[in-house]
mmCIF file of C-alpha atoms in Angstrom:
data_model
loop_
_atom_site.group_PDB
_atom_site.id
_atom_site.type_symbol
_atom_site.label_atom_id
_atom_site.label_comp_id
_atom_site.label_asym_id
_atom_site.label_seq_id
_atom_site.Cartn_x
_atom_site.Cartn_y
_atom_site.Cartn_z
ATOM 1 C CA MET A 1 73.814 14.346 -68.877
ATOM 2 C CA ARG A 2 73.626 12.968 -65.351
ATOM 3 C CA LYS A 3 73.205 15.343 -62.452
ATOM 4 C CA ASP A 4 76.283 13.938 -60.691
ATOM 5 C CA LEU A 5 78.459 14.648 -63.714
ATOM 6 C CA ILE A 6 77.103 18.168 -63.992
ATOM 7 C CA ASP A 7 77.763 18.744 -60.278
ATOM 8 C CA GLU A 8 81.352 17.531 -60.660
ATOM 9 C CA GLU A 9 81.977 19.668 -63.726
ATOM 10 C CA LEU A 10 80.378 22.675 -62.043
ATOM 11 C CA SER A 11 82.658 22.198 -59.050
ATOM 12 C CA ARG A 12 85.735 21.991 -61.308
ATOM 13 C CA GLU A 13 84.731 25.122 -63.223
ATOM 14 C CA LYS A 14 84.135 27.083 -60.008
ATOM 15 C CA GLN A 15 87.520 25.977 -58.706
ATOM 16 C CA GLU A 16 89.147 27.046 -61.988
ATOM 17 C CA LYS A 17 87.406 30.436 -61.764
ATOM 18 C CA ASP A 18 88.691 30.913 -58.210
ATOM 19 C CA TYR A 19 92.175 30.056 -59.433
ATOM 20 C CA LEU A 20 91.951 32.541 -62.309
ATOM 21 C CA ASP A 21 90.651 35.246 -59.961
ATOM 22 C CA ASP A 22 93.629 34.682 -57.661
ATOM 23 C CA VAL A 23 96.069 34.747 -60.573
ATOM 24 C CA SER A 24 94.463 37.908 -61.912
ATOM 25 C CA LEU A 25 94.953 39.655 -58.571
ATOM 26 C CA GLU A 26 98.597 38.579 -58.449
ATOM 27 C CA ILE A 27 99.210 39.720 -62.040
ATOM 28 C CA GLU A 28 97.863 43.185 -61.209
ATOM 29 C CA LEU A 29 100.714 43.593 -58.705
ATOM 30 C CA ILE A 30 103.336 43.187 -61.428
ATOM 31 C CA ASP A 31 104.690 46.194 -63.361
ATOM 32 C CA GLU A 32 103.018 46.698 -66.737
ATOM 33 C CA ASP A 33 106.261 46.386 -68.697
ATOM 34 C CA ASP A 34 107.312 43.135 -67.031
ATOM 35 C CA LYS A 35 106.941 39.907 -68.962
ATOM 36 C CA VAL A 36 104.712 37.179 -67.584
ATOM 37 C CA SER A 37 104.552 33.543 -68.670
ATOM 38 C CA TYR A 38 101.069 32.664 -69.899
ATOM 39 C CA LYS A 39 100.090 29.076 -70.679
ATOM 40 C CA VAL A 40 98.329 28.432 -73.970
ATOM 41 C CA GLY A 41 97.739 24.721 -74.454
ATOM 42 C CA ASP A 42 101.134 23.105 -73.837
ATOM 43 C CA LEU A 43 103.103 26.306 -74.503
ATOM 44 C CA PHE A 44 104.155 29.130 -72.245
ATOM 45 C CA LEU A 45 104.307 32.540 -73.900
ATOM 46 C CA SER A 46 106.106 35.566 -72.465
ATOM 47 C CA LEU A 47 103.639 38.424 -72.692
ATOM 48 C CA LYS A 48 103.321 41.860 -71.146
ATOM 49 C CA GLN A 49 101.324 42.140 -67.940
ATOM 50 C CA SER A 50 98.563 44.098 -69.697
ATOM 51 C CA GLU A 51 98.178 41.430 -72.405
ATOM 52 C CA VAL A 52 98.001 38.663 -69.805
ATOM 53 C CA THR A 53 95.395 40.635 -67.856
ATOM 54 C CA GLU A 54 93.217 40.907 -70.988
ATOM 55 C CA LEU A 55 93.579 37.190 -71.713
ATOM 56 C CA LEU A 56 92.698 36.302 -68.119
ATOM 57 C CA GLU A 57 89.592 38.489 -68.298
ATOM 58 C CA LYS A 58 88.484 36.650 -71.444
ATOM 59 C CA ASP A 59 89.139 33.292 -69.764
ATOM 60 C CA ILE A 60 87.134 34.358 -66.708
ATOM 61 C CA GLU A 61 84.229 35.488 -68.924
ATOM 62 C CA ALA A 62 84.275 32.134 -70.743
ATOM 63 C CA ILE A 63 84.254 30.213 -67.459
ATOM 64 C CA ASP A 64 81.441 32.410 -66.117
ATOM 65 C CA ALA A 65 79.378 31.556 -69.206
ATOM 66 C CA LYS A 66 80.091 27.850 -68.776
ATOM 67 C CA ILE A 67 79.202 27.999 -65.055
ATOM 68 C CA GLU A 68 75.942 29.737 -65.905
ATOM 69 C CA GLU A 69 75.134 27.072 -68.509
ATOM 70 C CA LEU A 70 75.913 24.239 -66.081
ATOM 71 C CA GLU A 71 73.835 25.827 -63.320
ATOM 72 C CA SER A 72 70.948 26.131 -65.768
ATOM 73 C CA LYS A 73 71.250 22.449 -66.736
ATOM 74 C CA GLU A 74 71.474 21.449 -63.079
ATOM 75 C CA SER A 75 68.366 23.470 -62.285
ATOM 76 C CA GLU A 76 66.435 21.857 -65.151
ATOM 77 C CA ILE A 77 67.463 18.372 -64.063
ATOM 78 C CA SER A 78 66.645 19.053 -60.401
ATOM 79 C CA SER A 79 63.231 20.350 -61.400
ATOM 80 C CA ARG A 80 62.610 17.280 -63.559
ATOM 81 C CA ILE A 81 63.735 14.957 -60.746
ATOM 82 C CA LYS A 82 61.423 16.705 -58.298
ATOM 83 C CA ASP A 83 58.479 16.332 -60.702
ATOM 84 C CA LEU A 84 59.226 12.647 -61.296
ATOM 85 C CA LYS A 85 59.582 11.954 -57.576
ATOM 86 C CA SER A 86 56.239 13.572 -56.838
ATOM 87 C CA LEU A 87 54.580 11.471 -59.566
ATOM 88 C CA LEU A 88 56.152 8.249 -58.311
ATOM 89 C CA TYR A 89 55.362 8.971 -54.663
ATOM 90 C CA ALA A 90 51.769 9.778 -55.671
ATOM 91 C CA LYS A 91 51.519 6.434 -57.455
ATOM 92 C CA PHE A 92 53.434 4.184 -55.021
ATOM 93 C CA GLY A 93 53.268 6.120 -51.744
ATOM 94 C CA ASP A 94 55.726 5.015 -49.079
ATOM 95 C CA ASN A 95 56.354 1.701 -50.856
ATOM 96 C CA ILE A 96 59.097 3.339 -52.930
ATOM 97 C CA ASN A 97 62.324 4.942 -51.757
ATOM 98 C CA LEU A 98 63.811 7.472 -54.170
ATOM 99 C CA GLU A 99 66.243 9.223 -51.836
ATOM 100 C CA ARG A 100 69.970 8.576 -51.988
#
């Protein structure tokens, strides 16, 4: 996977996590017996506040795991790029430009 694509996906996942964190804080302000609409796929379900809170926590955990995985991939790719650049600069010196 290209580093640019990983960076874009990582940015989207972090934005989604921020959104879920904000929603989670707002949901906590609602009474426990009140119904809240929760989106599952293309459906909206009316669930109790406590059920929605549990589902949001699971969603946040899943996104955290995905963010961690993407950061790991990005780190591996960056390390590999750094190694390749050092090899190419050692071979070609200043005759090659590898910076964007």
